Every structure is written in C-alpha cells, then in structure tokens.
Tab-separated table of N, CA, C and O in Angstrom:
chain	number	residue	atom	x	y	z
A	250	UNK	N	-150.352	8.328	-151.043
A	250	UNK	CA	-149.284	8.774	-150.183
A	250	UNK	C	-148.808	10.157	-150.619
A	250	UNK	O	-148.637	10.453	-151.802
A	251	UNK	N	-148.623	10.903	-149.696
A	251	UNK	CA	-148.252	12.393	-149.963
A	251	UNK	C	-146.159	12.380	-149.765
A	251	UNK	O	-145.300	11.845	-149.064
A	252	UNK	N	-146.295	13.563	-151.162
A	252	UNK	CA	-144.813	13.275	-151.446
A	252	UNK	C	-144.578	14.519	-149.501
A	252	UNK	O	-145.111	15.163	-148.597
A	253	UNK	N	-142.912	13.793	-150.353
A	253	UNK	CA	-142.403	14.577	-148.766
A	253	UNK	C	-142.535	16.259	-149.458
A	253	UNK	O	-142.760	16.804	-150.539
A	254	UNK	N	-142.232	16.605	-148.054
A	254	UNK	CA	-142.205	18.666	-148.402
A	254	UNK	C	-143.453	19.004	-149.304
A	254	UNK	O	-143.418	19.699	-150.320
A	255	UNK	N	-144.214	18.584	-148.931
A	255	UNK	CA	-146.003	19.316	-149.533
A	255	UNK	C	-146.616	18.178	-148.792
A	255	UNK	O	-146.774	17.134	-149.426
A	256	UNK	N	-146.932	18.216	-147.726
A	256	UNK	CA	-148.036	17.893	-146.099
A	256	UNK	C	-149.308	17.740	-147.087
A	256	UNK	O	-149.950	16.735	-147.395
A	257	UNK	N	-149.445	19.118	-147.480
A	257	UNK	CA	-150.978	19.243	-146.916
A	257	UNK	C	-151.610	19.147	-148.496
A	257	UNK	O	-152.834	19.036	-148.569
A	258	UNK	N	-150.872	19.183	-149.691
A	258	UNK	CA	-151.189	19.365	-151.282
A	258	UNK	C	-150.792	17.393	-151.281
A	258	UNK	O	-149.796	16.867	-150.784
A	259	UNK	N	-151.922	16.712	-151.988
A	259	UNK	CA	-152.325	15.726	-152.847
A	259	UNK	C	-150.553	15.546	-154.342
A	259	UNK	O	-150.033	16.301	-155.163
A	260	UNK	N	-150.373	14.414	-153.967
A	260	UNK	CA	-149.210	13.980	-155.000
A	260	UNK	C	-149.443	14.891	-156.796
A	260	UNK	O	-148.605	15.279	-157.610
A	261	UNK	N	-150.964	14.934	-156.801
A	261	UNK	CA	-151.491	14.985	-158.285
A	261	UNK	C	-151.849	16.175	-158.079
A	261	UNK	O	-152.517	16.470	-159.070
A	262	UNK	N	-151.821	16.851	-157.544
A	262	UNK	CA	-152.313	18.201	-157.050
A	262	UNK	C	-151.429	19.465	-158.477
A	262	UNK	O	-150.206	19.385	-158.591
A	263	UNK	N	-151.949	20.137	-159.078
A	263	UNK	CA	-151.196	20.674	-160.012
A	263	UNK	C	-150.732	21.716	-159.109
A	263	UNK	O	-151.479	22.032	-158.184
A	264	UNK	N	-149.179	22.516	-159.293
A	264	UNK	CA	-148.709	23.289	-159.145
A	264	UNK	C	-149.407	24.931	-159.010
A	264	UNK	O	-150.151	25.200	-159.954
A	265	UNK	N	-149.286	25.792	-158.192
A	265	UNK	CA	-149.963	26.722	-158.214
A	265	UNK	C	-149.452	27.476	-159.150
A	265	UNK	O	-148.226	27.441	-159.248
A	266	UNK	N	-150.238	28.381	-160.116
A	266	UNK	CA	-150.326	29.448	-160.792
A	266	UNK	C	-149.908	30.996	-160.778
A	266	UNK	O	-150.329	31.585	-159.782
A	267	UNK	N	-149.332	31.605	-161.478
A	267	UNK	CA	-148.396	33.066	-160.730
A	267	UNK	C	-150.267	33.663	-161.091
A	267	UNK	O	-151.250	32.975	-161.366
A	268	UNK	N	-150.151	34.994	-160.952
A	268	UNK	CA	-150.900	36.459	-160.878
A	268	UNK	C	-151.002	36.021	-162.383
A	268	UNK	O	-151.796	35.102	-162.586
A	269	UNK	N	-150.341	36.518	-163.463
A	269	UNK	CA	-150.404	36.559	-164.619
A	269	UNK	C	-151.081	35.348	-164.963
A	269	UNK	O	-152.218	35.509	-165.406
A	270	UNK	N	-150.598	34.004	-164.855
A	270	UNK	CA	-151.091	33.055	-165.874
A	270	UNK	C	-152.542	32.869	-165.612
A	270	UNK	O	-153.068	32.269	-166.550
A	271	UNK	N	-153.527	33.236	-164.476
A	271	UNK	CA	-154.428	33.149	-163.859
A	271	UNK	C	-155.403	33.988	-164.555
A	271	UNK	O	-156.467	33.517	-164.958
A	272	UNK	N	-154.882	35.958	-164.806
A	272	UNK	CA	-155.624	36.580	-165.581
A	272	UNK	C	-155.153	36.325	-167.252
A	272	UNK	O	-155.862	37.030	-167.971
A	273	UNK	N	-154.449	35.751	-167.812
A	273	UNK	CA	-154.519	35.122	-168.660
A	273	UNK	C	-155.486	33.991	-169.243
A	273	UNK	O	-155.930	34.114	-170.385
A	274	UNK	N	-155.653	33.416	-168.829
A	274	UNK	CA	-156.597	32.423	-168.359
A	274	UNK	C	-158.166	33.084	-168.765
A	274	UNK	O	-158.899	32.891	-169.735
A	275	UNK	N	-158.276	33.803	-167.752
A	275	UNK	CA	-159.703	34.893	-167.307
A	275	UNK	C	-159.683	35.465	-168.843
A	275	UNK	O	-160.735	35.452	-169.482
A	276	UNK	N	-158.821	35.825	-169.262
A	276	UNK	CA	-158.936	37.091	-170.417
A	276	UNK	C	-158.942	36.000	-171.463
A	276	UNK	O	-159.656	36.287	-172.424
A	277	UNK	N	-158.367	34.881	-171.533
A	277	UNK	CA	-158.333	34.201	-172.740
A	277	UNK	C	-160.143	33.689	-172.536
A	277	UNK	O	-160.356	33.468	-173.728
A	278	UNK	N	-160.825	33.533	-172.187
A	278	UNK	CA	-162.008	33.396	-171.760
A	278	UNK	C	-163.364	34.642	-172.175
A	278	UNK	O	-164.403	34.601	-172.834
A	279	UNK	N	-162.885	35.324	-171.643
A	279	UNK	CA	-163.530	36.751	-172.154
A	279	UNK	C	-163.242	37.268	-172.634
A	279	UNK	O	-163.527	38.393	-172.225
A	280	UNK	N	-162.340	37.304	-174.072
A	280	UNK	CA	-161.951	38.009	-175.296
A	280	UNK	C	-160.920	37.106	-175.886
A	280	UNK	O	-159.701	36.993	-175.755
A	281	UNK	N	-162.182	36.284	-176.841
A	281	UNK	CA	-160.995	34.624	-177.032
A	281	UNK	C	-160.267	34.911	-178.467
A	281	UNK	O	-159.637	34.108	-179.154
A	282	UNK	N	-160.513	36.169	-178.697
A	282	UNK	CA	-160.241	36.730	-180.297
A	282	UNK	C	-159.406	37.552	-180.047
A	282	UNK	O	-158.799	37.931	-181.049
A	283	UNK	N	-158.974	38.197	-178.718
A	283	UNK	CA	-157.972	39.237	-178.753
A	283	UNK	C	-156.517	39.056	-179.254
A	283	UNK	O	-155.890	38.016	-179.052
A	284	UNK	N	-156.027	40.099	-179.904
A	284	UNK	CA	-154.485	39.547	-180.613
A	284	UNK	C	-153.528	39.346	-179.589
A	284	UNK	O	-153.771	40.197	-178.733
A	285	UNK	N	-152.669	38.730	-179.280
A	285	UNK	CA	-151.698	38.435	-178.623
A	285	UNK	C	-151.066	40.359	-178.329
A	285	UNK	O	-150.712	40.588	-177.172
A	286	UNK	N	-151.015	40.989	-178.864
A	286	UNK	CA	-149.976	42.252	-178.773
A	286	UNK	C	-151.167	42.673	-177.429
A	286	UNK	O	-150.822	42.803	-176.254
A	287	UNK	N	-152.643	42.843	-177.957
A	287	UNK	CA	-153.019	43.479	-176.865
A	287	UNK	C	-153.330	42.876	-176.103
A	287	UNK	O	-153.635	43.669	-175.212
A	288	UNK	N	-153.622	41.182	-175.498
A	288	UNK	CA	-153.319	40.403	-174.731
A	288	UNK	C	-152.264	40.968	-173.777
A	288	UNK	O	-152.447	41.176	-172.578
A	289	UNK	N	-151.141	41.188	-174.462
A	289	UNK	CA	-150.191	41.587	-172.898
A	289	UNK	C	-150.452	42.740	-172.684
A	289	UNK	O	-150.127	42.987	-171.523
A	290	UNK	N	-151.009	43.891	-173.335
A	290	UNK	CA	-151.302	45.308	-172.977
A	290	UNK	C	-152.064	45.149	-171.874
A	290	UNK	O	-151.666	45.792	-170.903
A	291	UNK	N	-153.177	44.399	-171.691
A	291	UNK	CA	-154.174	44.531	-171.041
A	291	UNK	C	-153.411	43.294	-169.552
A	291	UNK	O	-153.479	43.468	-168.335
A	292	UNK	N	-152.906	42.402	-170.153
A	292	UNK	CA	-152.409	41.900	-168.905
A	292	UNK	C	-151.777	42.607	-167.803
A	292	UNK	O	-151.774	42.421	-166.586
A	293	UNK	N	-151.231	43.493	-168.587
A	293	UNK	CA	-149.926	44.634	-168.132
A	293	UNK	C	-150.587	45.421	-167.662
A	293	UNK	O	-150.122	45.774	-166.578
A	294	UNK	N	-151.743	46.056	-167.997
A	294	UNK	CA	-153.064	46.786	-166.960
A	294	UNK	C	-153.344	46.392	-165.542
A	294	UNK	O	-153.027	46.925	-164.479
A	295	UNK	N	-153.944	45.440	-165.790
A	295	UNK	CA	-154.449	44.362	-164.759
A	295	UNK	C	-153.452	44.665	-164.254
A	295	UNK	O	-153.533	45.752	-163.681
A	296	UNK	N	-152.286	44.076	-164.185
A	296	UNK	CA	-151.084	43.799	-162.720
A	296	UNK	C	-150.819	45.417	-162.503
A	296	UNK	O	-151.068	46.053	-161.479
A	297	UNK	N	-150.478	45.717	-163.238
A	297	UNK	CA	-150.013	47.015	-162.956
A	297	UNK	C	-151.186	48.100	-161.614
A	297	UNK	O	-150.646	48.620	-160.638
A	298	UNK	N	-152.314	48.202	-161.797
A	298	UNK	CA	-153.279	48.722	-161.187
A	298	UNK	C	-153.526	48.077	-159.832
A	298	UNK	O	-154.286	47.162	-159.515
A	299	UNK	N	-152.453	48.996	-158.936
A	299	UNK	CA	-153.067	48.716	-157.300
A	299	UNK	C	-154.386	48.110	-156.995
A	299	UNK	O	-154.625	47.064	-156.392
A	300	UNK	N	-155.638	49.439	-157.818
A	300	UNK	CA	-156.993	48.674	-157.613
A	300	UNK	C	-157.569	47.310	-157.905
A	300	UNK	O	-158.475	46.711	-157.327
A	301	UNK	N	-156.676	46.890	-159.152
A	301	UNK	CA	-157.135	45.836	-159.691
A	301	UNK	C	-156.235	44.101	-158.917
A	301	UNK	O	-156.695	42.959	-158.922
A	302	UNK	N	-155.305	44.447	-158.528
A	302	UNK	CA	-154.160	44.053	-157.740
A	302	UNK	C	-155.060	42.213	-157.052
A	302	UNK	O	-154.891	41.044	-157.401
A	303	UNK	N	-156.224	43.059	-155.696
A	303	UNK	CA	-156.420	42.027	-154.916
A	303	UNK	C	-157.638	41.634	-155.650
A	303	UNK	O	-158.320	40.835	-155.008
A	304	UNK	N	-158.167	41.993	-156.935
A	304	UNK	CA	-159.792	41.812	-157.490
A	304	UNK	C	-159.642	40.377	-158.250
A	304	UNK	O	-158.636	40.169	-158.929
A	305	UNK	N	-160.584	39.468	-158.131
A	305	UNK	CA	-160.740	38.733	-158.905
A	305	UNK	C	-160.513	38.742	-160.279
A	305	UNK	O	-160.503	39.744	-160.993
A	306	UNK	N	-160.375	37.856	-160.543
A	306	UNK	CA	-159.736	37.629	-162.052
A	306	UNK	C	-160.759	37.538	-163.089
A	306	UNK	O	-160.241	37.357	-164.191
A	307	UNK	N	-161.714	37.586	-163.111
A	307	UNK	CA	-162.619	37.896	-164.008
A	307	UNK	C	-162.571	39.422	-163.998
A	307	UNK	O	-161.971	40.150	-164.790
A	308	UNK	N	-163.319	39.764	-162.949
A	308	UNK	CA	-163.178	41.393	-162.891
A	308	UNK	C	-162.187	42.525	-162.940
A	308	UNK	O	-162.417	43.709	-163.182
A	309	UNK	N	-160.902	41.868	-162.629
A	309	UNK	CA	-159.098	42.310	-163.237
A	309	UNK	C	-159.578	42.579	-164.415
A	309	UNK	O	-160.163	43.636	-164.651
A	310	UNK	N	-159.353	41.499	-165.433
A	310	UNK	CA	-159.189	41.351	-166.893
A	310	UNK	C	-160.670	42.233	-167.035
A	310	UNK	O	-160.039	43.000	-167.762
A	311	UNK	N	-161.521	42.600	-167.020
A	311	UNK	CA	-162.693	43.138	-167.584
A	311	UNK	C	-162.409	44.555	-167.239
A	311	UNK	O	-162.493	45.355	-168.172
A	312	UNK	N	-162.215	44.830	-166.526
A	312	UNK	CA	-161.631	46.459	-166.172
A	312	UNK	C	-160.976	47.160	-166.807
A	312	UNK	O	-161.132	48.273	-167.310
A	313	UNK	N	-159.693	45.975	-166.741
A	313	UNK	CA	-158.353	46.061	-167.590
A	313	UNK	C	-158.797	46.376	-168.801
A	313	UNK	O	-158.654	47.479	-169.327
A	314	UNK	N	-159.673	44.863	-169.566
A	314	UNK	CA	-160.066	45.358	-171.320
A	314	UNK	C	-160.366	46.531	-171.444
A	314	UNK	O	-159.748	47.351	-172.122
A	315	UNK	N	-161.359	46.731	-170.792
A	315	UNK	CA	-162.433	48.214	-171.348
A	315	UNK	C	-161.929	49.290	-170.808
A	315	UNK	O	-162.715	50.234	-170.900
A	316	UNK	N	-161.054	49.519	-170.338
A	316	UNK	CA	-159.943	50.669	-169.830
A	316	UNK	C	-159.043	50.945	-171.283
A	316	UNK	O	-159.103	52.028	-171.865
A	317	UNK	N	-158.152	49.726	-171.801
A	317	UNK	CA	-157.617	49.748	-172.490
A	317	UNK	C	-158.175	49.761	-173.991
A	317	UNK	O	-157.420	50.190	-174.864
A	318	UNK	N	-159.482	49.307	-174.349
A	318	UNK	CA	-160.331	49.719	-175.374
A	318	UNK	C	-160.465	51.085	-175.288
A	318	UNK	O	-160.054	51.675	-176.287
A	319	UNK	N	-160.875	51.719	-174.481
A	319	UNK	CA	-161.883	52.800	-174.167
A	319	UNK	C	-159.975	54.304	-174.376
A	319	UNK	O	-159.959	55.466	-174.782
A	320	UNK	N	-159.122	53.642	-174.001
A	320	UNK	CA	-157.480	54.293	-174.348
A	320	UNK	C	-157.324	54.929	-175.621
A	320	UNK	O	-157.229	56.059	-176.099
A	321	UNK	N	-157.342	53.333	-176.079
A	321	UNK	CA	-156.520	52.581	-177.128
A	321	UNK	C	-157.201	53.021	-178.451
A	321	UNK	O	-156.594	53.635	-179.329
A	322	UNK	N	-158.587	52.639	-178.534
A	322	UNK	CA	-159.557	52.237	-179.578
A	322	UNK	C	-160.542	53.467	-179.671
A	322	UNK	O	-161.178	53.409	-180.723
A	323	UNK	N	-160.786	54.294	-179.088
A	323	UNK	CA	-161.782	54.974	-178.970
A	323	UNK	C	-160.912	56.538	-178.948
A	323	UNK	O	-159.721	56.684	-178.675
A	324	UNK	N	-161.828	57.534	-179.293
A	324	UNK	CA	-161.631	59.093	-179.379
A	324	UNK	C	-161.901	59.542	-177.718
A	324	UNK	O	-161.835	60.762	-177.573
A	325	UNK	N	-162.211	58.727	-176.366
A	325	UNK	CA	-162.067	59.046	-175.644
A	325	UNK	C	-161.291	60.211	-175.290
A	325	UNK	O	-161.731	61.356	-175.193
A	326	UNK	N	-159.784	59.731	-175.055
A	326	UNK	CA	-159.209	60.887	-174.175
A	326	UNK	C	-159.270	62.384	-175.072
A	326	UNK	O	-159.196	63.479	-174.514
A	327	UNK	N	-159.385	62.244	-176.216
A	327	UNK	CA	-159.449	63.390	-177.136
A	327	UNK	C	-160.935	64.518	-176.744
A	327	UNK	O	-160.933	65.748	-176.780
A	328	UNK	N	-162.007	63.669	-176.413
A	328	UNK	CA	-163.436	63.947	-175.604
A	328	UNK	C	-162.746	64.866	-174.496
A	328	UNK	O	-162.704	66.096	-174.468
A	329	UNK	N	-162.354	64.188	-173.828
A	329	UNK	CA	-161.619	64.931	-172.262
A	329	UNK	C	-160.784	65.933	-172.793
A	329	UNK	O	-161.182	67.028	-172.394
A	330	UNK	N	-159.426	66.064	-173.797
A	330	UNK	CA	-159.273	67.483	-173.527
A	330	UNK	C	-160.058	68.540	-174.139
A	330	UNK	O	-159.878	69.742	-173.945
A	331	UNK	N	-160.858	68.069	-174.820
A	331	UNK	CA	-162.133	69.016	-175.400
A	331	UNK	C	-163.031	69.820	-174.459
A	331	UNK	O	-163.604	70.876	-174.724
A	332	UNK	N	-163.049	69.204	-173.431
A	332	UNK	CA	-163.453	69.309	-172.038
A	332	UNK	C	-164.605	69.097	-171.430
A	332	UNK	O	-165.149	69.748	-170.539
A	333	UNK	N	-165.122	67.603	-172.281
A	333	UNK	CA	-166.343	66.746	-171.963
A	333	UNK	C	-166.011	66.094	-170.547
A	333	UNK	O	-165.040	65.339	-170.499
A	334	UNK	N	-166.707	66.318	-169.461
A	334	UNK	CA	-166.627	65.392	-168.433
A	334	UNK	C	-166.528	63.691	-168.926
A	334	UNK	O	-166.808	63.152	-169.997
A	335	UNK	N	-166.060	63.203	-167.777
A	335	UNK	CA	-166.021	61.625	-167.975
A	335	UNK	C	-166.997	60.721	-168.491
A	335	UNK	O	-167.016	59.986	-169.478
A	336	UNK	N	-168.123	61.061	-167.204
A	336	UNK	CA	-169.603	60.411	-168.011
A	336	UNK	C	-170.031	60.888	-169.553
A	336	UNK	O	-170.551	59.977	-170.197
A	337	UNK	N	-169.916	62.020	-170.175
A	337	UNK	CA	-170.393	62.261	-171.457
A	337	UNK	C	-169.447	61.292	-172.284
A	337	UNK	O	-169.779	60.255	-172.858
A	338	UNK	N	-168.058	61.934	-172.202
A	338	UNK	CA	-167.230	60.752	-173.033
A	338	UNK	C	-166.988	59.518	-172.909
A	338	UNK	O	-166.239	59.049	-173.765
A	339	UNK	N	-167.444	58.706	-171.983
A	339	UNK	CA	-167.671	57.602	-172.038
A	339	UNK	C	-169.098	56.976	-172.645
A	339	UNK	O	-169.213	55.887	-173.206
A	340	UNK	N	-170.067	57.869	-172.406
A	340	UNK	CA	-171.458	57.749	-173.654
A	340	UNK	C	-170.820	57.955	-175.096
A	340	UNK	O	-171.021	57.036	-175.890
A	341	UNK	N	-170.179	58.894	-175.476
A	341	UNK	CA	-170.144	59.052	-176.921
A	341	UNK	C	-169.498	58.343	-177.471
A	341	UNK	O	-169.658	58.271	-178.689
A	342	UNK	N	-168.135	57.220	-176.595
A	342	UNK	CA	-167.409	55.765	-177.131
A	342	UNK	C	-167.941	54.629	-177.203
A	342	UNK	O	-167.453	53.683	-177.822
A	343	UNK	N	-169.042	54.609	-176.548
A	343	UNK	CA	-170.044	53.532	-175.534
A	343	UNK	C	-169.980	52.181	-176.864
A	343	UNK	O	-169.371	51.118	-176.750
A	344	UNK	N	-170.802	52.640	-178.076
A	344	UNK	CA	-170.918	52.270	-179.201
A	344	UNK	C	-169.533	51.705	-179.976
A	344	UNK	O	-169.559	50.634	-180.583
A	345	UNK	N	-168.149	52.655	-179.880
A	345	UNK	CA	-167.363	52.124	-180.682
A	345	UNK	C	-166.858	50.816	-179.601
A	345	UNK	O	-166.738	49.670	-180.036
A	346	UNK	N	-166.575	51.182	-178.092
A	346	UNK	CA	-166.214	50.002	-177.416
A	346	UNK	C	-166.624	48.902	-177.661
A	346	UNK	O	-165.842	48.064	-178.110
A	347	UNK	N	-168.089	48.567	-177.413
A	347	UNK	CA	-168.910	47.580	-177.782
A	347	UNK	C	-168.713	46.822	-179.198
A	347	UNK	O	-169.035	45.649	-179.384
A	348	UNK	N	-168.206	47.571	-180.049
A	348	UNK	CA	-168.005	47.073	-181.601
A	348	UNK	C	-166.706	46.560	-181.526
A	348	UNK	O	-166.199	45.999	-182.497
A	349	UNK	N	-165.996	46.730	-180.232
A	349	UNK	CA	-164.472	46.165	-180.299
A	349	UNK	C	-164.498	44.806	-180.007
A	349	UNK	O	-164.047	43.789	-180.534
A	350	UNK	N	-165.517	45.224	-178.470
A	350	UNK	CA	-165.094	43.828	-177.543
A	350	UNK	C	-166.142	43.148	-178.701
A	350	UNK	O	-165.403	42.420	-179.364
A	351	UNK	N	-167.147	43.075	-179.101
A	351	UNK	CA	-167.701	41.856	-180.156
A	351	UNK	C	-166.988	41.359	-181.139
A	351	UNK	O	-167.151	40.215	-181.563
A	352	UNK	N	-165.959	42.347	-181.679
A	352	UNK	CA	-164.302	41.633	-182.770
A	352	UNK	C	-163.860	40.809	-181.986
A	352	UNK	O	-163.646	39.691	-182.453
A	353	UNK	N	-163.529	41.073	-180.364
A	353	UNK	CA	-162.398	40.241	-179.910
A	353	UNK	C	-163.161	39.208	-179.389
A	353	UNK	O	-162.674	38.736	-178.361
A	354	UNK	N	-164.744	38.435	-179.955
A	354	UNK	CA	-165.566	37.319	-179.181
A	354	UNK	C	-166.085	37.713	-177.452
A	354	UNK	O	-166.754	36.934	-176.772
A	355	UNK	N	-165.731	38.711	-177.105
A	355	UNK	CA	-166.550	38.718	-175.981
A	355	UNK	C	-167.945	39.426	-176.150
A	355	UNK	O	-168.464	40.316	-176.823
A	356	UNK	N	-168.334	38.306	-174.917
A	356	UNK	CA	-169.848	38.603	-174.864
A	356	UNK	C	-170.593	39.440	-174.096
A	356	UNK	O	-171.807	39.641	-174.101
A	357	UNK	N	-169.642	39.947	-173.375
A	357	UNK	CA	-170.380	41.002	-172.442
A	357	UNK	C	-169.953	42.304	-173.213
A	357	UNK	O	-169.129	42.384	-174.123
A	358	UNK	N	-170.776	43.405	-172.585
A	358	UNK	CA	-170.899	44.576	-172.905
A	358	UNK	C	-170.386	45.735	-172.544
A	358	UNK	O	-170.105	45.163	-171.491
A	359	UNK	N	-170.052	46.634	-172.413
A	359	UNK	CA	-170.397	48.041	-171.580
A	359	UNK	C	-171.182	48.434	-171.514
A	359	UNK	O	-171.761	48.239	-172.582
A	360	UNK	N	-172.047	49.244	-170.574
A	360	UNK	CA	-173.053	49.433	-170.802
A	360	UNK	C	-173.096	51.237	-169.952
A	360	UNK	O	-172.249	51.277	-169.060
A	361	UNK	N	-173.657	52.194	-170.055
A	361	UNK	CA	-174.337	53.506	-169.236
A	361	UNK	C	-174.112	53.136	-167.602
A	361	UNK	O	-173.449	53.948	-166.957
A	362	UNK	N	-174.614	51.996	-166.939
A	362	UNK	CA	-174.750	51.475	-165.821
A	362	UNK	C	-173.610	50.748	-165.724
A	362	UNK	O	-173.865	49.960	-164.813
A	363	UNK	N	-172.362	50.500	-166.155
A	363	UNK	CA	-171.327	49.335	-165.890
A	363	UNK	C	-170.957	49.741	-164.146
A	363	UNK	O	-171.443	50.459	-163.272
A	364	UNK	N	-170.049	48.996	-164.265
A	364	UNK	CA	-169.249	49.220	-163.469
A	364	UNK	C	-168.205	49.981	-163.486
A	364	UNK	O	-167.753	50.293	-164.588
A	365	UNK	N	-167.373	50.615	-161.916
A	365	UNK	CA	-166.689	51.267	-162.363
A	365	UNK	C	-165.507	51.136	-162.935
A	365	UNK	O	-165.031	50.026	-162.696
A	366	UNK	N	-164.541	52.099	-163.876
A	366	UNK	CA	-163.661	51.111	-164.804
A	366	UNK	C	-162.665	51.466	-163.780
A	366	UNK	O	-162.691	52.006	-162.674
A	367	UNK	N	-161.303	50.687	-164.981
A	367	UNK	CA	-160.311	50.457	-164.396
A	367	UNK	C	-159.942	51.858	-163.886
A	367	UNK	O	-159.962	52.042	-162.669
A	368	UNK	N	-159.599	52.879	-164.729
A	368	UNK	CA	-159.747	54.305	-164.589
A	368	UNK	C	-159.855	54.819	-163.361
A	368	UNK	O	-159.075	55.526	-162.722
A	369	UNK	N	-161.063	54.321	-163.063
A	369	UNK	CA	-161.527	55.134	-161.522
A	369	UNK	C	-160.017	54.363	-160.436
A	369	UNK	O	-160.218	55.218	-159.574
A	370	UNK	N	-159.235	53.832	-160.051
A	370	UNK	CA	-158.435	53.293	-159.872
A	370	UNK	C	-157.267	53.932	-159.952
A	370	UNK	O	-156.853	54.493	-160.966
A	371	UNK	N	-156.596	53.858	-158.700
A	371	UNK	CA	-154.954	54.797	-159.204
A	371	UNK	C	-153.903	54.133	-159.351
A	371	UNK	O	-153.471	53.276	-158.581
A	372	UNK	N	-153.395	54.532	-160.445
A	372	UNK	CA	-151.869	53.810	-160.849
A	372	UNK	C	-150.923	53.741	-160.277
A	372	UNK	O	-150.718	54.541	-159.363
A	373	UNK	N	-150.193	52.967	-160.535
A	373	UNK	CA	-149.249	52.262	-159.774
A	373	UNK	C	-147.952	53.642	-159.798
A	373	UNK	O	-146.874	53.485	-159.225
C-alpha cells in the first residue's frame, strides 16, 4: 500500500538525494583515498561549474578532480604565465597529475587524448 502524498514512489522507496550527496557518492568512488579537505574542494568545483551543472556524476566529479589537481598540485598555471599554451602545459603536468590521482586510489588516468577538462568550461 502506498503511503498517502507520494502516488507514484513505493512505501520503501528511499528518499531522493540533493546534487551534492550524489557527486559525493561518484567521487567517493573514484578517489576513495582523497582527504576530506579536498573532497569538498572538488565538490565545490563540480557544483559550482555551469558546465559541469547538468553532466553526470561520474563525469562532474572527474572533471572537477583533474581541474583541481592540475590547480592545486601541479606547476600548471605557473606554465601559462610563462607563456606555454594550454596543450604544452598540460603535457608537462600530465605525469605529476597521474602520480596524484594514484595517491588518492583512483584508477583512471589523464591521459594526451582525455577529455575536455573542467577548465574548458565557464565559471559560474
């Protein structure tokens, strides 16, 4: 029997999930080692980024990470005002990124061919 005021949702039916606890979820999954501090950095990416906004939650949180690795962790933006285009400085971090996300247990990569990052994306 279905309770009153929820028709169409099952008695046992769990409660729906906000934006956050969802890429939480996703990210606790694909970087099961990350510290709690940058856990919300990167959560705080994800929501924050129009682009990343309507994207699946795997691909939120993966954007998000390696945006915020590639910030955070890497001589990146220092590349750029040197006045390496994007593609070079993202080759010459390529290596330290990869040595991050394998600290924080994830198994995927960056790679020359990724996808495009969060970056390419305009802020909120």
């Amino acid at each position: 029997m279905k309770r009153a005021g929820s028709p169409d949702r099952p008695s046992h039916a769990a409660p729906p999930m906000d934006r956050r606890a969802v890429l939480a979820e996703a990210l606790a999954r694909l970087a099961p080692r990350l510290p709690d501090f940058e856990v919300e950095a990167v959560l705080d990416r994800a929501l924050r980024s129009p682009g990343l906004r309507g994207a699946v939650p795997e691909t939120a949180v993966w954007l998000a990470l390696t945006a915020f690795t590639r910030h955070s962790f890497t001589e990146y933006d220092d590349l750029l005002d040197e006045g390496y285009d994007r593609d070079s400085a993202r080759h010459f971090v390529l290596d330290e990124m990869n040595a991050r996300l394998a600290e924080w247990g994830c198994r995927r990569r960056v790679s020359e061919e990724a996808d495009p990052g969060e970056d390419d994306f305009p802020e909120a």
